[in-house]
Amino acid sequence: MSKFLAPLELTLAIIKPDVCRNPCSLQLLRQIVLDNNFLFVDTKITHLNKLEAEKFYAEHKNKFFFNRLVTFMSSGLMCAHILAKENAIKDWRALMGPTHVFKAQYEAPESLRAKFGLTDTRNATHGSDSPDTARREISFFFPEFNMEDFYKYSEEAFRNNEVAFDPERWVHKIRDTKAQKI
């Protein structure tokens, strides 16, 4: 009797410009994500202009830090990743640690923000906080990604670990099982 496995959850993970400016830090942070059993469904290196950053962070428009956040997020390259894992949203947020770097260093010293964050704005990473937010944020950075198609055609292979990691593109790809049987 096979055990039923819950579908994988998807979340958006952003590695912010402060980390992307340092290739060694970027590589180390990504490796930590891999070591925590996240699967990389898709990866994009991108640069937001100010208007795109304002649109992405529109929910914070009336907050005191909005200008600082938008200016920083449009200051250089960033990496956007679609991550998959059971409980991906909760696990990614735990791995990131608290938003405020000082709090992260004190309460979660092994978290990404404790290790790589510089300030509360330059805190190394961003992650979706709910399934609805993940859907919206993934479609912002990956408009070509179809979540329904992922669950229909690819999720089972990812869940069953029928994937291989491609370090060139920093994604997991479904293995060609037909080629392996020959």
PDB file of C-alpha atoms in Angstrom:
ATOM      1  CA  MET A   1       0.000   0.000   0.000  1.00  0.00           C
ATOM      2  CA  SER A   2       1.519   3.309  -1.027  1.00  0.00           C
ATOM      3  CA  LYS A   3       1.434   6.249   1.305  1.00  0.00           C
ATOM      4  CA  PHE A   4      -0.419   9.313  -0.023  1.00  0.00           C
ATOM      5  CA  LEU A   5       1.855  12.299  -0.335  1.00  0.00           C
ATOM      6  CA  ALA A   6       0.420  15.797  -0.113  1.00  0.00           C
ATOM      7  CA  PRO A   7       0.902  18.016  -3.168  1.00  0.00           C
ATOM      8  CA  LEU A   8       3.926  20.255  -3.099  1.00  0.00           C
ATOM      9  CA  GLU A   9       3.333  23.893  -2.295  1.00  0.00           C
ATOM     10  CA  LEU A  10       4.847  26.654  -4.424  1.00  0.00           C
ATOM     11  CA  THR A  11       6.236  29.934  -3.168  1.00  0.00           C
ATOM     12  CA  LEU A  12       8.152  32.859  -4.564  1.00  0.00           C
ATOM     13  CA  ALA A  13      11.612  33.480  -3.163  1.00  0.00           C
ATOM     14  CA  ILE A  14      13.582  36.597  -4.000  1.00  0.00           C
ATOM     15  CA  ILE A  15      17.263  36.995  -3.305  1.00  0.00           C
ATOM     16  CA  LYS A  16      17.666  40.740  -3.054  1.00  0.00           C
ATOM     17  CA  PRO A  17      20.254  42.988  -4.757  1.00  0.00           C
ATOM     18  CA  ASP A  18      22.471  43.204  -1.649  1.00  0.00           C
ATOM     19  CA  VAL A  19      23.216  39.463  -1.877  1.00  0.00           C
ATOM     20  CA  CYS A  20      23.251  39.289  -5.687  1.00  0.00           C
ATOM     21  CA  ARG A  21      26.048  41.875  -5.780  1.00  0.00           C
ATOM     22  CA  ASN A  22      28.340  39.323  -4.128  1.00  0.00           C
ATOM     23  CA  PRO A  23      28.605  36.090  -6.175  1.00  0.00           C
ATOM     24  CA  CYS A  24      30.065  34.125  -3.244  1.00  0.00           C
ATOM     25  CA  SER A  25      27.190  35.114  -0.939  1.00  0.00           C
ATOM     26  CA  LEU A  26      24.649  34.351  -3.658  1.00  0.00           C
ATOM     27  CA  GLN A  27      26.113  30.887  -4.222  1.00  0.00           C
ATOM     28  CA  LEU A  28      26.239  30.129  -0.493  1.00  0.00           C
ATOM     29  CA  LEU A  29      22.665  31.320   0.112  1.00  0.00           C
ATOM     30  CA  ARG A  30      21.315  29.257  -2.786  1.00  0.00           C
ATOM     31  CA  GLN A  31      23.208  26.206  -1.542  1.00  0.00           C
ATOM     32  CA  ILE A  32      21.590  26.598   1.880  1.00  0.00           C
ATOM     33  CA  VAL A  33      18.193  26.614   0.152  1.00  0.00           C
ATOM     34  CA  LEU A  34      19.098  23.395  -1.694  1.00  0.00           C
ATOM     35  CA  ASP A  35      20.405  21.832   1.510  1.00  0.00           C
ATOM     36  CA  ASN A  36      17.010  22.534   3.095  1.00  0.00           C
ATOM     37  CA  ASN A  37      15.337  20.315   0.475  1.00  0.00           C
ATOM     38  CA  PHE A  38      13.649  22.999  -1.581  1.00  0.00           C
ATOM     39  CA  LEU A  39      13.183  22.254  -5.261  1.00  0.00           C
ATOM     40  CA  PHE A  40      13.845  25.056  -7.741  1.00  0.00           C
ATOM     41  CA  VAL A  41      10.973  24.970 -10.244  1.00  0.00           C
ATOM     42  CA  ASP A  42      12.124  28.081 -12.102  1.00  0.00           C
ATOM     43  CA  THR A  43      14.742  30.785 -11.750  1.00  0.00           C
ATOM     44  CA  LYS A  44      15.025  34.239 -13.208  1.00  0.00           C
ATOM     45  CA  ILE A  45      17.733  36.846 -12.773  1.00  0.00           C
ATOM     46  CA  THR A  46      16.105  40.205 -13.273  1.00  0.00           C
ATOM     47  CA  HIS A  47      16.320  43.907 -12.590  1.00  0.00           C
ATOM     48  CA  LEU A  48      13.197  45.804 -11.585  1.00  0.00           C
ATOM     49  CA  ASN A  49      12.873  49.404 -12.658  1.00  0.00           C
ATOM     50  CA  LYS A  50      11.363  51.800 -10.133  1.00  0.00           C
ATOM     51  CA  LEU A  51       7.828  51.526 -11.545  1.00  0.00           C
ATOM     52  CA  GLU A  52       7.958  47.708 -11.439  1.00  0.00           C
ATOM     53  CA  ALA A  53       9.224  47.788  -7.855  1.00  0.00           C
ATOM     54  CA  GLU A  54       6.431  50.194  -6.913  1.00  0.00           C
ATOM     55  CA  LYS A  55       3.875  47.857  -8.484  1.00  0.00           C
ATOM     56  CA  PHE A  56       5.289  44.772  -6.754  1.00  0.00           C
ATOM     57  CA  TYR A  57       5.334  46.468  -3.343  1.00  0.00           C
ATOM     58  CA  ALA A  58       2.086  48.453  -3.849  1.00  0.00           C
ATOM     59  CA  GLU A  59       0.610  47.070  -0.603  1.00  0.00           C
ATOM     60  CA  HIS A  60       3.262  49.068   1.288  1.00  0.00           C
ATOM     61  CA  LYS A  61       2.646  52.341  -0.583  1.00  0.00           C
ATOM     62  CA  ASN A  62       1.552  54.336   2.477  1.00  0.00           C
ATOM     63  CA  LYS A  63       4.206  52.980   4.815  1.00  0.00           C
ATOM     64  CA  PHE A  64       7.225  55.018   5.897  1.00  0.00           C
ATOM     65  CA  PHE A  65       9.728  52.608   4.323  1.00  0.00           C
ATOM     66  CA  PHE A  66       8.097  52.400   0.863  1.00  0.00           C
ATOM     67  CA  ASN A  67      10.464  54.814  -0.931  1.00  0.00           C
ATOM     68  CA  ARG A  68      13.539  53.233   0.626  1.00  0.00           C
ATOM     69  CA  LEU A  69      12.313  49.731  -0.283  1.00  0.00           C
ATOM     70  CA  VAL A  70      11.464  50.624  -3.886  1.00  0.00           C
ATOM     71  CA  THR A  71      14.765  52.447  -4.385  1.00  0.00           C
ATOM     72  CA  PHE A  72      16.716  49.508  -3.001  1.00  0.00           C
ATOM     73  CA  MET A  73      14.806  46.821  -4.912  1.00  0.00           C
ATOM     74  CA  SER A  74      15.401  48.688  -8.177  1.00  0.00           C
ATOM     75  CA  SER A  75      19.112  49.234  -7.423  1.00  0.00           C
ATOM     76  CA  GLY A  76      20.497  46.084  -9.059  1.00  0.00           C
ATOM     77  CA  LEU A  77      20.021  42.513 -10.140  1.00  0.00           C
ATOM     78  CA  MET A  78      17.962  40.113  -8.069  1.00  0.00           C
ATOM     79  CA  CYS A  79      17.152  36.424  -8.329  1.00  0.00           C
ATOM     80  CA  ALA A  80      13.547  35.294  -8.345  1.00  0.00           C
ATOM     81  CA  HIS A  81      12.871  31.618  -7.726  1.00  0.00           C
ATOM     82  CA  ILE A  82       9.769  29.479  -7.706  1.00  0.00           C
ATOM     83  CA  LEU A  83      10.412  27.027  -4.880  1.00  0.00           C
ATOM     84  CA  ALA A  84       8.499  23.797  -4.272  1.00  0.00           C
ATOM     85  CA  LYS A  85       8.280  21.726  -1.123  1.00  0.00           C
ATOM     86  CA  GLU A  86       5.641  20.445   1.250  1.00  0.00           C
ATOM     87  CA  ASN A  87       4.811  23.495   3.370  1.00  0.00           C
ATOM     88  CA  ALA A  88       7.058  25.632   1.153  1.00  0.00           C
ATOM     89  CA  ILE A  89       5.658  28.970   2.324  1.00  0.00           C
ATOM     90  CA  LYS A  90       6.037  28.226   6.036  1.00  0.00           C
ATOM     91  CA  ASP A  91       9.426  26.543   5.605  1.00  0.00           C
ATOM     92  CA  TRP A  92      10.813  29.330   3.372  1.00  0.00           C
ATOM     93  CA  ARG A  93       9.687  31.992   5.841  1.00  0.00           C
ATOM     94  CA  ALA A  94      11.311  30.049   8.697  1.00  0.00           C
ATOM     95  CA  LEU A  95      14.550  29.674   6.734  1.00  0.00           C
ATOM     96  CA  MET A  96      14.540  33.413   5.934  1.00  0.00           C
ATOM     97  CA  GLY A  97      14.017  34.356   9.583  1.00  0.00           C
ATOM     98  CA  PRO A  98      12.481  37.539  10.987  1.00  0.00           C
ATOM     99  CA  THR A  99      12.242  40.587   8.699  1.00  0.00           C
ATOM    100  CA  HIS A 100      14.357  42.734  11.016  1.00  0.00           C
ATOM    101  CA  VAL A 101      17.990  41.669  10.790  1.00  0.00           C
ATOM    102  CA  PHE A 102      18.834  42.415  14.425  1.00  0.00           C
ATOM    103  CA  LYS A 103      15.870  40.319  15.562  1.00  0.00           C
ATOM    104  CA  ALA A 104      16.901  37.548  13.138  1.00  0.00           C
ATOM    105  CA  GLN A 105      20.460  37.548  14.499  1.00  0.00           C
ATOM    106  CA  TYR A 106      19.139  37.296  18.051  1.00  0.00           C
ATOM    107  CA  GLU A 107      16.180  34.919  17.601  1.00  0.00           C
ATOM    108  CA  ALA A 108      17.202  32.861  14.554  1.00  0.00           C
ATOM    109  CA  PRO A 109      20.995  33.085  14.158  1.00  0.00           C
ATOM    110  CA  GLU A 110      21.065  30.319  11.523  1.00  0.00           C
ATOM    111  CA  SER A 111      18.470  32.060   9.329  1.00  0.00           C
ATOM    112  CA  LEU A 112      19.317  33.602   5.972  1.00  0.00           C
ATOM    113  CA  ARG A 113      18.550  37.122   7.146  1.00  0.00           C
ATOM    114  CA  ALA A 114      20.763  36.677  10.216  1.00  0.00           C
ATOM    115  CA  LYS A 115      23.635  35.429   8.051  1.00  0.00           C
ATOM    116  CA  PHE A 116      23.255  37.653   4.978  1.00  0.00           C
ATOM    117  CA  GLY A 117      21.075  40.617   5.956  1.00  0.00           C
ATOM    118  CA  LEU A 118      22.534  44.073   6.463  1.00  0.00           C
ATOM    119  CA  THR A 119      19.556  46.233   7.494  1.00  0.00           C
ATOM    120  CA  ASP A 120      15.801  45.883   7.688  1.00  0.00           C
ATOM    121  CA  THR A 121      15.512  46.887   4.014  1.00  0.00           C
ATOM    122  CA  ARG A 122      18.659  45.098   2.875  1.00  0.00           C
ATOM    123  CA  ASN A 123      17.591  41.891   4.559  1.00  0.00           C
ATOM    124  CA  ALA A 124      18.729  39.483   1.828  1.00  0.00           C
ATOM    125  CA  THR A 125      15.454  37.750   0.936  1.00  0.00           C
ATOM    126  CA  HIS A 126      11.741  38.052   0.317  1.00  0.00           C
ATOM    127  CA  GLY A 127       9.094  35.355   0.483  1.00  0.00           C
ATOM    128  CA  SER A 128       5.379  35.028  -0.064  1.00  0.00           C
ATOM    129  CA  ASP A 129       3.283  34.958   3.098  1.00  0.00           C
ATOM    130  CA  SER A 130       0.267  32.949   1.868  1.00  0.00           C
ATOM    131  CA  PRO A 131      -0.841  30.777  -1.068  1.00  0.00           C
ATOM    132  CA  ASP A 132      -2.768  33.706  -2.592  1.00  0.00           C
ATOM    133  CA  THR A 133       0.253  35.983  -2.290  1.00  0.00           C
ATOM    134  CA  ALA A 134       2.495  33.271  -3.755  1.00  0.00           C
ATOM    135  CA  ARG A 135       0.197  32.926  -6.775  1.00  0.00           C
ATOM    136  CA  ARG A 136       0.171  36.705  -7.337  1.00  0.00           C
ATOM    137  CA  GLU A 137       3.918  37.154  -6.799  1.00  0.00           C
ATOM    138  CA  ILE A 138       4.874  34.187  -8.971  1.00  0.00           C
ATOM    139  CA  SER A 139       2.756  35.553 -11.816  1.00  0.00           C
ATOM    140  CA  PHE A 140       4.433  38.974 -11.399  1.00  0.00           C
ATOM    141  CA  PHE A 141       7.938  37.576 -11.962  1.00  0.00           C
ATOM    142  CA  PHE A 142       7.008  34.542 -14.084  1.00  0.00           C
ATOM    143  CA  PRO A 143       4.008  35.578 -16.231  1.00  0.00           C
ATOM    144  CA  GLU A 144       4.677  32.605 -18.528  1.00  0.00           C
ATOM    145  CA  PHE A 145       4.410  30.106 -15.632  1.00  0.00           C
ATOM    146  CA  ASN A 146       1.090  28.310 -15.438  1.00  0.00           C
ATOM    147  CA  MET A 147       0.465  27.010 -11.936  1.00  0.00           C
ATOM    148  CA  GLU A 148      -2.424  24.772 -13.028  1.00  0.00           C
ATOM    149  CA  ASP A 149      -0.210  23.140 -15.672  1.00  0.00           C
ATOM    150  CA  PHE A 150       2.523  22.613 -13.082  1.00  0.00           C
ATOM    151  CA  TYR A 151       0.117  20.737 -10.817  1.00  0.00           C
ATOM    152  CA  LYS A 152      -1.400  18.826 -13.735  1.00  0.00           C
ATOM    153  CA  TYR A 153       1.788  17.801 -15.548  1.00  0.00           C
ATOM    154  CA  SER A 154       4.854  18.270 -13.323  1.00  0.00           C
ATOM    155  CA  GLU A 155       4.044  18.300  -9.617  1.00  0.00           C
ATOM    156  CA  GLU A 156       3.931  14.517  -9.229  1.00  0.00           C
ATOM    157  CA  ALA A 157       7.400  14.131 -10.752  1.00  0.00           C
ATOM    158  CA  PHE A 158       8.770  16.842  -8.456  1.00  0.00           C
ATOM    159  CA  ARG A 159       7.025  15.298  -5.433  1.00  0.00           C
ATOM    160  CA  ASN A 160       8.413  11.840  -6.277  1.00  0.00           C
ATOM    161  CA  ASN A 161      11.917  13.259  -6.724  1.00  0.00           C
ATOM    162  CA  GLU A 162      12.020  12.346 -10.403  1.00  0.00           C
ATOM    163  CA  VAL A 163      14.052  15.469 -11.023  1.00  0.00           C
ATOM    164  CA  ALA A 164      17.689  16.352 -11.510  1.00  0.00           C
ATOM    165  CA  PHE A 165      19.317  19.619 -10.525  1.00  0.00           C
ATOM    166  CA  ASP A 166      20.720  21.797 -13.312  1.00  0.00           C
ATOM    167  CA  PRO A 167      23.401  24.033 -11.721  1.00  0.00           C
ATOM    168  CA  GLU A 168      23.774  26.089 -14.917  1.00  0.00           C
ATOM    169  CA  ARG A 169      20.176  27.374 -14.794  1.00  0.00           C
ATOM    170  CA  TRP A 170      19.713  26.763 -11.068  1.00  0.00           C
ATOM    171  CA  VAL A 171      16.539  24.703 -11.586  1.00  0.00           C
ATOM    172  CA  HIS A 172      15.389  21.141 -11.115  1.00  0.00           C
ATOM    173  CA  LYS A 173      14.311  19.418 -14.325  1.00  0.00           C
ATOM    174  CA  ILE A 174      12.170  16.336 -14.695  1.00  0.00           C
ATOM    175  CA  ARG A 175      14.365  13.372 -15.559  1.00  0.00           C
ATOM    176  CA  ASP A 176      13.757  11.605 -18.841  1.00  0.00           C
ATOM    177  CA  THR A 177      12.772   8.227 -17.407  1.00  0.00           C
ATOM    178  CA  LYS A 178      12.391   6.682 -20.898  1.00  0.00           C
ATOM    179  CA  ALA A 179      16.053   7.350 -21.642  1.00  0.00           C
ATOM    180  CA  GLN A 180      17.048   5.741 -18.333  1.00  0.00           C
ATOM    181  CA  LYS A 181      15.145   2.519 -19.143  1.00  0.00           C
ATOM    182  CA  ILE A 182      16.937   1.986 -22.455  1.00  0.00           C
TER     183      ILE A 182
END
